[in-house]
Amino acid sequence: MAKQRTSRAQFSSKFGLIAAAAGSAIGLGNIWKFPYITGVYGGAAFLFVYLGFILAIGLPVMLSELIIGRKSRRNAFGAFKKLAPGTPWKYIGSFGVAAAFLILSFYGVVAGWSIKYIFFSLDKTFHSLSPQDISGSFASFIQDPLQPLLFQIIFMLLTGAIVIIGVQKGIERYSKILMPILLVIIIVLDIRAITLPGAGEGLKFLFHPDFSRLSFEGVLSALGHAFFSLSLGMGTLITYGSYVKKDTNLVSTAIQVTAADTLVAILAGIAIFPAVFAFNIQPDKGVGLIFETLPNVFQQMPGGMVFSILFFILLTIAALTSAISILEVVVAYFAEELKMKRNVATVLATALITLLGIICSLSMGIFSDVILFKRNVFDLLDHISANILLPIGGMFIALFIGWKFGKKKVVQEIAEGGSLKGGILNVFMILVKVVAPIAIFIVFLQGLKILDLFTAS
Ligand code: PFF
């Protein structure tokens, strides 16, 4: 992680950058959101479309963000101001701030659930509940007007505190150790899940596509999730790119972070879906899918209680390393553009986001009949940020690199520390100039038409 943001510090090593970028990318998006939306949108067909978007759009946009960051050595707003002075490109940053604000509000709620599940895991009786009772306890917890708020606020305070103290070496050092442990636990869960009786149905659901089940809404969500999961479209990786040394190979960095993020999502899917089918849980359950499924798997494992405690602690930490990178986008904006002191900016951003998060949380319970555009507040914020704001941000980032920054400068910037040779360079340029922007535009228009977002009465 960068040492001091004010003096344009640099990552000490390429591994430092990969750890920070992967720390931002790998989070609730991979372990909570990916399985649940894959379940909602029908399984393998959704997964394949998602993988297509990761390759054709996510990877090139990630490289674009890193190039913009390293070339400008500025935050997401300053970067465009510096590279394209006096033009409206800087407004791309506004989408980033708006997206960060909305994402963190519901992200904090789910991270709070993860903290609560550490406590559930400590309770012996929880480990003997039937699948129905496990689902029941999730439902009554998220509908409770107070408990989820308590855990959400604890999580947001932790996030704000780390951003105030500075993203100290501690976080980087610990996440380098803890994230591989999380990976090991997920692999152990995978082994238990695929050896459950009836697991084959789940693997079929995840890997055997039936494209007739795919809706445009599903395609839009796959696109949105590619951005969400890779932390793209709102300037996070522009900021991290600005701390990268000149001799770091940006191309291989982007490939490695993308591969790690995708691997964790697929491994999470392999842990969840066999269990979903083995325990007769509806795959399209929605936001509670992992919380209602995994406790059943832990029950079937020797030492399940310990695994369960560790899993939810590490999931909370994975959420924290992502939340910090989201909050940083808002804080950098308040501090640098609105000229606030950094501490004041952090307190204000954390407080405002927590307040909006409280409304999200209550929309699961006492505010559940507040429906806007056919969604409760939680789903609406998720939808607007991931499926609308991030793809729009990503589209403009791709257009910027393709048309404004241009091939010559791309070659120069990439040549520092690596290279992108003839054919692949041309593919990259075509992807950012034409393919990514047009694909995003089409998916976007279609998805919105189907969703009737603006015409719903
Ligand atoms: N990528 C994070 C996850 O998958 O949990 C969420 C996220 C972080 C989204 C940072 C956007 C962002 F800029």
mmCIF file of C-alpha atoms in Angstrom, residues 38 42-45 47-48 189-196 198-209 266-278:
data_model
loop_
_atom_site.group_PDB
_atom_site.id
_atom_site.type_symbol
_atom_site.label_atom_id
_atom_site.label_comp_id
_atom_site.label_asym_id
_atom_site.label_seq_id
_atom_site.Cartn_x
_atom_site.Cartn_y
_atom_site.Cartn_z
ATOM 1 C CA THR A 38 -25.123 -15.857 -10.318
ATOM 2 C CA GLY A 42 -29.593 -18.516 -13.634
ATOM 3 C CA GLY A 43 -26.067 -19.873 -13.120
ATOM 4 C CA ALA A 44 -23.530 -20.851 -15.774
ATOM 5 C CA ALA A 45 -24.827 -18.645 -18.607
ATOM 6 C CA LEU A 47 -20.916 -16.821 -15.360
ATOM 7 C CA PHE A 48 -19.800 -17.133 -18.987
ATOM 8 C CA LEU A 189 -14.853 -25.384 1.773
ATOM 9 C CA ASP A 190 -14.772 -26.273 -1.931
ATOM 10 C CA ILE A 191 -13.550 -29.765 -1.147
ATOM 11 C CA ARG A 192 -16.264 -30.254 1.482
ATOM 12 C CA ALA A 193 -18.942 -28.790 -0.787
ATOM 13 C CA ILE A 194 -18.151 -30.909 -3.841
ATOM 14 C CA THR A 195 -18.098 -34.076 -1.783
ATOM 15 C CA LEU A 196 -21.595 -33.462 -0.351
ATOM 16 C CA GLY A 198 -26.025 -34.190 -4.549
ATOM 17 C CA ALA A 199 -23.184 -31.748 -5.196
ATOM 18 C CA GLY A 200 -23.180 -32.507 -8.938
ATOM 19 C CA GLU A 201 -26.400 -30.499 -9.444
ATOM 20 C CA GLY A 202 -24.690 -27.424 -8.049
ATOM 21 C CA LEU A 203 -21.625 -27.797 -10.260
ATOM 22 C CA LYS A 204 -23.900 -28.245 -13.252
ATOM 23 C CA PHE A 205 -25.777 -25.079 -12.301
ATOM 24 C CA LEU A 206 -22.482 -23.172 -12.124
ATOM 25 C CA PHE A 207 -20.681 -24.550 -15.173
ATOM 26 C CA HIS A 208 -23.236 -25.937 -17.607
ATOM 27 C CA PRO A 209 -24.759 -22.946 -19.381
ATOM 28 C CA ILE A 266 -15.175 -18.981 -9.058
ATOM 29 C CA LEU A 267 -13.851 -20.772 -5.976
ATOM 30 C CA ALA A 268 -16.561 -19.056 -3.916
ATOM 31 C CA GLY A 269 -19.139 -20.277 -6.441
ATOM 32 C CA ILE A 270 -17.791 -23.827 -6.136
ATOM 33 C CA ALA A 271 -18.129 -23.608 -2.353
ATOM 34 C CA ILE A 272 -21.702 -22.325 -2.510
ATOM 35 C CA PHE A 273 -23.677 -24.000 -5.300
ATOM 36 C CA PRO A 274 -23.087 -27.671 -4.511
ATOM 37 C CA ALA A 275 -24.201 -26.866 -0.956
ATOM 38 C CA VAL A 276 -27.195 -24.857 -2.186
ATOM 39 C CA PHE A 277 -28.474 -27.934 -4.008
ATOM 40 C CA ALA A 278 -27.414 -30.439 -1.352
#
